[in-house]
Coordinates of N, CA and C in Angstrom, one line a residue:
M1 N 180.0 35.6 65.0 CA 179.0 36.2 65.8 C 178.4 37.4 65.0
A2 N 177.1 37.5 65.0 CA 176.5 38.5 64.2 C 176.6 39.9 64.9
S3 N 176.8 40.9 64.1 CA 176.9 42.2 64.7 C 175.6 42.8 65.1
Q4 N 175.6 43.5 66.2 CA 174.3 44.1 66.6 C 174.1 45.4 66.0
K5 N 172.9 45.6 65.6 CA 172.5 46.9 64.9 C 171.7 47.7 65.9
T6 N 172.1 49.0 66.1 CA 171.4 49.9 67.0 C 170.3 50.6 66.2
I7 N 169.1 50.6 66.8 CA 167.9 51.2 66.2 C 167.5 52.3 67.2
D8 N 167.4 53.6 66.7 CA 167.0 54.7 67.4 C 165.5 54.8 67.3
L9 N 164.8 54.3 68.3 CA 163.3 54.4 68.3 C 162.7 55.8 68.4
G10 N 163.5 56.7 68.9 CA 163.1 58.1 69.0 C 163.1 58.8 67.7
A11 N 163.8 58.3 66.7 CA 164.0 58.9 65.4 C 162.6 59.1 64.7
Q12 N 161.7 58.2 64.9 CA 160.4 58.4 64.3 C 159.6 59.5 64.8
H13 N 160.0 60.1 65.9 CA 159.3 61.2 66.5 C 160.1 62.5 66.4
L14 N 160.9 62.7 65.4 CA 161.6 63.9 65.3 C 160.7 65.1 65.0
P15 N 160.9 66.2 65.6 CA 160.0 67.3 65.4 C 160.1 67.9 64.0
V16 N 159.0 68.3 63.5 CA 158.9 68.9 62.1 C 158.6 70.3 62.3
G17 N 159.6 71.2 62.4 CA 159.4 72.6 62.7 C 159.3 72.8 64.2
S18 N 159.0 74.0 64.6 CA 158.9 74.4 66.0 C 157.5 74.0 66.5
A19 N 157.4 74.1 67.8 CA 156.1 73.8 68.5 C 155.1 74.9 68.0
A20 N 155.5 76.1 67.9 CA 154.6 77.2 67.4 C 154.1 76.8 66.0
D21 N 155.0 76.3 65.1 CA 154.6 75.9 63.7 C 153.6 74.8 63.8
Q22 N 153.8 73.8 64.6 CA 152.9 72.7 64.7 C 151.5 73.1 65.2
L23 N 151.5 74.0 66.2 CA 150.2 74.5 66.8 C 149.5 75.4 65.7
R24 N 150.2 76.2 65.0 CA 149.6 76.9 63.9 C 149.0 76.0 62.9
A25 N 149.7 74.9 62.5 CA 149.2 74.0 61.5 C 147.9 73.3 62.1
L26 N 147.9 73.0 63.3 CA 146.7 72.4 63.9 C 145.5 73.4 63.9
A27 N 145.8 74.6 64.3 CA 144.8 75.6 64.2 C 144.2 75.8 62.8
D28 N 145.1 75.9 61.8 CA 144.7 76.0 60.5 C 143.8 74.8 60.0
A29 N 144.2 73.6 60.4 CA 143.4 72.4 60.1 C 142.0 72.5 60.8
A30 N 142.0 72.9 62.0 CA 140.7 72.9 62.7 C 139.8 74.0 62.1
E31 N 140.4 75.1 61.7 CA 139.6 76.1 61.1 C 139.1 75.7 59.7
A32 N 139.9 75.1 58.9 CA 139.5 74.6 57.6 C 138.4 73.6 57.6
T33 N 138.5 72.7 58.6 CA 137.5 71.6 58.7 C 136.3 71.9 59.6
G34 N 136.3 73.1 60.3 CA 135.2 73.4 61.2 C 135.2 72.6 62.4
Y35 N 136.3 72.1 62.8 CA 136.4 71.2 64.0 C 136.1 72.0 65.2
A36 N 135.3 71.5 66.1 CA 135.0 72.1 67.4 C 135.3 71.0 68.5
F37 N 135.8 71.5 69.6 CA 136.1 70.6 70.7 C 134.8 69.9 71.2
D38 N 135.0 68.6 71.6 CA 133.9 67.9 72.3 C 134.1 68.1 73.7
T39 N 133.0 68.2 74.5 CA 133.1 68.2 75.9 C 132.5 66.9 76.3
Y40 N 132.9 66.4 77.5 CA 132.4 65.0 77.8 C 130.9 64.9 77.7
G41 N 130.4 64.1 76.9 CA 129.0 63.8 76.7 C 128.3 64.7 75.7
A42 N 129.1 65.6 75.1 CA 128.4 66.5 74.1 C 129.4 66.8 73.0
G43 N 128.9 67.2 71.9 CA 129.8 67.6 70.7 C 129.4 66.8 69.5
D44 N 129.5 67.4 68.4 CA 129.0 66.8 67.1 C 129.8 65.4 66.9
G45 N 131.1 65.4 67.1 CA 131.9 64.2 66.8 C 131.5 63.1 67.7
L46 N 131.3 63.4 69.0 CA 130.9 62.3 69.9 C 129.5 61.8 69.6
N47 N 128.6 62.8 69.4 CA 127.2 62.4 69.1 C 127.1 61.6 67.8
A48 N 127.9 61.9 66.8 CA 127.9 61.1 65.6 C 128.4 59.7 65.8
F49 N 129.5 59.6 66.7 CA 130.0 58.3 67.0 C 129.0 57.4 67.7
E50 N 128.4 58.0 68.8 CA 127.3 57.3 69.5 C 126.2 56.8 68.6
A51 N 125.7 57.7 67.7 CA 124.6 57.3 66.8 C 125.1 56.2 65.9
K52 N 126.3 56.3 65.4 CA 126.8 55.2 64.4 C 126.8 53.9 65.1
V53 N 127.4 53.8 66.4 CA 127.5 52.5 67.1 C 126.1 52.0 67.4
A54 N 125.2 52.9 67.9 CA 123.8 52.5 68.2 C 123.1 51.9 66.9
A55 N 123.3 52.5 65.8 CA 122.7 52.0 64.5 C 123.3 50.7 64.2
M56 N 124.6 50.5 64.3 CA 125.2 49.2 64.1 C 124.7 48.1 64.9
L57 N 124.3 48.5 66.2 CA 123.8 47.5 67.1 C 122.3 47.4 67.1
G58 N 121.6 48.2 66.3 CA 120.2 48.2 66.2 C 119.5 48.8 67.4
K59 N 120.1 49.8 68.0 CA 119.6 50.4 69.2 C 119.2 51.8 68.9
E60 N 118.3 52.4 69.8 CA 117.9 53.8 69.6 C 119.0 54.8 69.9
A61 N 119.9 54.5 70.8 CA 120.9 55.5 71.2 C 122.1 54.7 71.7
G62 N 123.2 55.4 71.7 CA 124.4 54.8 72.3 C 125.0 55.8 73.3
L63 N 125.9 55.3 74.1 CA 126.6 56.2 75.1 C 128.0 55.8 75.2
F64 N 128.9 56.7 74.9 CA 130.3 56.5 75.0 C 130.7 56.8 76.5
V65 N 131.4 55.8 77.0 CA 131.9 55.9 78.4 C 133.4 55.8 78.4
A66 N 134.1 56.6 79.1 CA 135.5 56.7 79.1 C 136.3 55.5 79.6
T67 N 135.7 54.8 80.6 CA 136.4 53.6 81.2 C 135.4 52.5 81.4
G68 N 135.9 51.3 81.4 CA 135.1 50.1 81.7 C 134.5 50.2 83.1
T69 N 135.2 50.6 84.1 CA 134.7 50.7 85.4 C 133.6 51.7 85.5
M70 N 133.7 52.8 84.8 CA 132.7 53.8 84.7 C 131.4 53.3 84.1
A71 N 131.6 52.5 83.1 CA 130.5 51.8 82.4 C 129.8 50.9 83.3
Q72 N 130.6 50.1 84.1 CA 130.0 49.1 85.0 C 129.2 49.8 86.1
Q73 N 129.7 50.9 86.6 CA 129.0 51.7 87.7 C 127.7 52.3 87.1
S74 N 127.8 52.8 85.9 CA 126.6 53.4 85.3 C 125.5 52.3 85.1
V75 N 125.9 51.1 84.6 CA 124.9 50.1 84.4 C 124.3 49.6 85.7
L76 N 125.2 49.5 86.7 CA 124.7 49.1 88.0 C 123.8 50.1 88.6
R77 N 124.1 51.3 88.5 CA 123.2 52.4 89.0 C 121.8 52.3 88.3
A78 N 121.8 52.2 86.9 CA 120.6 52.1 86.1 C 119.8 50.9 86.5
A79 N 120.5 49.7 86.6 CA 119.7 48.5 87.0 C 119.1 48.6 88.3
T80 N 119.8 49.1 89.3 CA 119.3 49.1 90.7 C 118.1 50.2 90.8
W81 N 118.2 51.2 90.0 CA 117.2 52.3 89.9 C 115.9 51.7 89.3
V82 N 116.1 51.0 88.1 CA 115.0 50.5 87.4 C 114.2 49.5 88.3
H83 N 114.9 48.7 89.1 CA 114.3 47.7 89.9 C 113.9 48.2 91.3
G84 N 114.0 49.5 91.5 CA 113.6 50.1 92.7 C 114.3 49.6 94.0
L85 N 115.6 49.5 93.9 CA 116.4 49.0 95.1 C 116.7 50.0 96.1
G86 N 116.2 51.2 96.0 CA 116.4 52.3 97.0 C 117.6 53.2 96.7
S87 N 117.9 54.1 97.6 CA 118.9 55.1 97.4 C 120.3 54.6 97.6
K88 N 120.5 53.6 98.5 CA 121.8 53.0 98.6 C 121.7 51.5 98.6
P89 N 121.5 51.0 97.4 CA 121.2 49.5 97.4 C 122.4 48.7 97.7
K90 N 122.0 47.5 98.2 CA 123.0 46.5 98.5 C 123.5 45.9 97.2
V91 N 124.8 45.8 97.0 CA 125.4 45.1 95.9 C 126.4 44.1 96.4
F92 N 126.4 42.9 95.8 CA 127.4 41.9 96.2 C 128.4 41.8 95.0
V93 N 129.7 42.0 95.3 CA 130.7 41.9 94.3 C 131.8 41.0 94.8
H94 N 132.5 40.4 93.8 CA 133.7 39.6 94.2 C 134.7 40.5 94.9
G95 N 135.4 40.0 95.8 CA 136.4 40.8 96.5 C 137.5 41.5 95.7
T96 N 137.7 41.0 94.5 CA 138.7 41.5 93.6 C 138.1 42.4 92.5
S97 N 136.8 42.8 92.6 CA 136.1 43.5 91.6 C 136.8 44.8 91.3
H98 N 136.8 45.2 90.0 CA 137.3 46.5 89.5 C 136.5 47.6 90.1
L99 N 135.2 47.3 90.4 CA 134.4 48.4 90.9 C 134.8 48.8 92.3
V100 N 135.5 47.9 93.0 CA 136.0 48.2 94.4 C 137.5 48.6 94.3
H101 N 138.3 47.8 93.6 CA 139.7 48.1 93.5 C 140.1 48.5 92.1
Q102 N 140.6 49.7 92.0 CA 140.9 50.2 90.6 C 142.0 49.3 90.0
D103 N 142.9 48.8 90.8 CA 144.0 47.9 90.3 C 143.7 46.5 90.8
C104 N 143.2 45.6 90.0 CA 142.8 44.3 90.4 C 144.0 43.3 90.5
L105 N 145.2 43.7 90.2 CA 146.3 42.8 90.2 C 147.2 42.8 91.4
R106 N 146.6 43.3 92.5 CA 147.4 43.3 93.8 C 147.2 42.0 94.5
D107 N 147.9 41.9 95.6 CA 147.8 40.7 96.5 C 146.4 40.6 97.1
G108 N 145.8 39.4 96.9 CA 144.4 39.2 97.3 C 144.2 39.4 98.8
A109 N 145.2 38.9 99.6 CA 145.0 39.0 101.0 C 145.0 40.5 101.4
E110 N 145.9 41.3 100.8 CA 145.9 42.8 101.0 C 144.6 43.4 100.6
Q111 N 144.1 43.0 99.5 CA 142.8 43.5 99.0 C 141.7 43.2 100.0
A112 N 141.7 42.0 100.5 CA 140.7 41.6 101.5 C 140.6 42.6 102.7
K113 N 141.8 43.0 103.1 CA 141.8 43.9 104.3 C 141.3 45.3 103.9
K114 N 141.4 45.7 102.6 CA 141.1 47.0 102.2 C 139.7 47.1 101.6
F115 N 139.0 46.0 101.5 CA 137.7 45.9 100.7 C 136.7 47.0 101.2
A116 N 136.4 47.0 102.4 CA 135.4 47.9 102.9 C 135.8 49.4 102.7
R117 N 137.0 49.7 102.9 CA 137.5 51.1 102.7 C 137.4 51.5 101.2
H118 N 137.9 50.6 100.4 CA 137.9 50.9 98.9 C 136.4 50.9 98.4
A119 N 135.6 50.1 98.9 CA 134.2 50.0 98.4 C 133.5 51.3 98.8
A120 N 133.7 51.9 100.0 CA 133.1 53.1 100.4 C 133.6 54.3 99.5
V121 N 134.8 54.3 99.1 CA 135.3 55.4 98.3 C 134.9 55.2 96.8
N122 N 135.0 54.0 96.3 CA 134.8 53.8 94.8 C 133.3 53.4 94.5
L123 N 132.5 53.0 95.5 CA 131.1 52.8 95.2 C 130.3 53.5 96.3
P124 N 130.4 54.8 96.4 CA 129.7 55.5 97.5 C 128.2 55.5 97.5
D125 N 127.6 55.2 96.3 CA 126.1 55.1 96.2 C 125.6 53.8 96.5
F126 N 126.4 52.8 96.9 CA 126.0 51.4 97.1 C 126.5 50.9 98.5
D127 N 125.8 50.0 99.0 CA 126.2 49.2 100.2 C 126.9 48.0 99.7
A128 N 128.2 48.0 99.5 CA 128.9 46.9 98.8 C 129.3 45.9 99.8
A129 N 129.1 44.6 99.4 CA 129.6 43.5 100.3 C 130.3 42.5 99.4
A130 N 131.4 42.0 100.0 CA 132.2 41.0 99.3 C 131.4 39.7 99.1
L131 N 131.5 39.1 98.0 CA 130.8 37.8 97.7 C 131.8 36.8 97.3
G132 N 131.7 35.6 98.0 CA 132.6 34.5 97.7 C 134.0 34.7 98.4
S133 N 134.9 34.0 97.9 CA 136.3 34.0 98.5 C 137.2 34.7 97.5
F134 N 138.2 35.4 98.0 CA 139.2 36.1 97.2 C 140.0 35.2 96.3
D135 N 140.2 33.9 96.7 CA 141.1 33.0 95.9 C 140.3 32.1 94.9
R136 N 139.1 32.4 94.6 CA 138.4 31.6 93.6 C 137.2 32.5 93.0
V137 N 136.7 32.0 91.9 CA 135.5 32.7 91.3 C 134.3 32.5 92.2
I138 N 133.3 33.3 91.9 CA 132.0 33.2 92.7 C 131.4 31.9 92.3
Q139 N 130.9 31.3 93.3 CA 130.2 30.0 93.1 C 128.7 30.2 93.4
L140 N 127.9 29.3 92.9 CA 126.4 29.3 93.2 C 126.1 29.4 94.7
R141 N 126.9 28.6 95.4 CA 126.6 28.6 96.9 C 126.9 30.0 97.5
D142 N 127.7 30.8 96.9 CA 128.0 32.1 97.5 C 126.7 33.0 97.3
V143 N 126.1 32.9 96.1 CA 124.9 33.6 95.8 C 123.7 33.1 96.7
V144 N 123.6 31.8 96.8 CA 122.6 31.2 97.6 C 122.7 31.7 99.1
T145 N 123.9 31.8 99.6 CA 124.2 32.2 100.9 C 123.8 33.7 101.1
A146 N 124.1 34.5 100.1 CA 123.8 35.9 100.2 C 122.3 36.2 100.1
F147 N 121.5 35.4 99.3 CA 120.1 35.7 99.1 C 119.1 34.8 99.8
Y148 N 119.5 33.6 100.0 CA 118.4 32.6 100.4 C 118.6 32.1 101.9
V149 N 119.4 32.7 102.6 CA 119.5 32.4 104.0 C 118.5 33.2 104.8
P150 N 117.8 32.6 105.8 CA 116.8 33.4 106.6 C 117.4 34.7 107.1
G151 N 116.8 35.8 106.9 CA 117.3 37.1 107.4 C 118.3 37.8 106.5
A152 N 118.7 37.1 105.4 CA 119.7 37.7 104.5 C 119.1 38.8 103.6
E153 N 119.9 39.6 103.1 CA 119.5 40.7 102.2 C 118.7 40.2 101.0
R154 N 117.6 40.7 100.7 CA 116.8 40.2 99.6 C 116.8 41.3 98.5
N155 N 116.8 42.5 98.8 CA 116.7 43.6 97.9 C 118.1 44.1 97.4
A156 N 118.7 43.3 96.6 CA 120.1 43.5 96.3 C 120.4 43.1 94.8
A157 N 121.7 43.4 94.4 CA 122.1 43.0 93.1 C 123.5 42.2 93.2
V158 N 123.8 41.4 92.3 CA 125.0 40.7 92.3 C 125.8 41.1 91.0
V159 N 127.0 41.5 91.1 CA 127.8 41.8 90.0 C 128.8 40.7 89.7
L160 N 128.7 40.1 88.4 CA 129.6 39.1 88.0 C 130.6 39.7 87.0
E161 N 131.8 39.8 87.3 CA 132.8 40.3 86.4 C 133.7 39.2 85.9
L162 N 133.9 39.2 84.6 CA 134.8 38.3 84.0 C 135.8 39.0 83.1
P163 N 137.0 38.6 83.1 CA 137.6 37.5 83.9 C 137.9 38.1 85.3
Q164 N 138.1 37.1 86.2 CA 138.6 37.5 87.5 C 140.1 37.2 87.5
R165 N 140.9 38.2 87.2 CA 142.3 38.0 87.0 C 143.1 37.8 88.3
M166 N 142.6 38.5 89.4 CA 143.3 38.5 90.6 C 143.5 37.1 91.2
N167 N 142.4 36.3 91.1 CA 142.4 34.9 91.6 C 142.8 33.9 90.5
G168 N 143.2 34.4 89.4 CA 143.6 33.5 88.3 C 142.4 32.8 87.7
A169 N 141.2 33.3 88.0 CA 139.9 32.7 87.5 C 139.9 31.2 87.9
R170 N 140.4 30.9 89.1 CA 140.5 29.5 89.5 C 139.1 29.1 90.0
P171 N 138.6 28.0 89.6 CA 137.4 27.5 90.2 C 137.6 27.0 91.6
A172 N 136.5 26.7 92.3 CA 136.6 26.2 93.6 C 137.3 24.9 93.6
R173 N 138.1 24.6 94.6 CA 138.7 23.3 94.7 C 137.7 22.2 95.1
R174 N 137.7 21.2 94.4 CA 136.8 20.1 94.7 C 137.4 19.2 95.7
K175 N 136.5 18.7 96.6 CA 137.0 17.8 97.6 C 137.2 16.4 97.0
R176 N 138.3 15.8 97.3 CA 138.5 14.4 96.7 C 137.6 13.4 97.4
R177 N 137.0 12.5 96.7 CA 136.3 11.5 97.3 C 137.2 10.4 97.7
P178 N 137.0 9.8 98.8 CA 137.9 8.7 99.2 C 137.8 7.5 98.2
P179 N 138.9 6.8 98.0 CA 138.9 5.7 97.0 C 138.0 4.6 97.5

C-alpha cells in the first residue's frame, strides 16, 4: 500500500513580514508607480481598459460592468429606452432568468412561486412577466402567445438567456405520434 503524503495548502500563503510591513510596501509601490484608486466607472486604469477592449472590438467606447446580471439589466434598459417602450416597459423573461432570480440553481417549482416578488425587487424598472414553462426552454409558441394573441401586450421586449441551467436546457417534450 502506498504511503499518503500530507500537503499543507496553507504553506503557500505564509506571511512575509508583519501586516504593517506589507501595507508599507504596498504604499511605497503605489507612490513609486503613481497608482490612484479607481472608483466605479472612473479612473485612469479602468478608462484605459475600456478603451483597449473597445479598440480590439472596433467600437468607439467600451463599458466595464461588474456582473453579468448588471450588464443584462443595462442592455435591457438601453434597448427599451431606444425603442420608446415607456417608463416601466413590459419584459418577458423565462421563469428561471438571472434577471429575476440571482441564484438560478434553485428548485424550479419554488422559483415559480417567488417569480413576481423577485421580479419586483430585481427588476423594479420593468413590468416583468414569466415566459414559457419553468421546466423547458422558451419556445416559439411562448413568444407568439405573448405578442400575437388579440389584446396581448405589444409594446414589450423578450429576454432570451442562454444557457438555461435551471431547467437543464431541456427542449419541449414532443408528443409521440401513434404508430
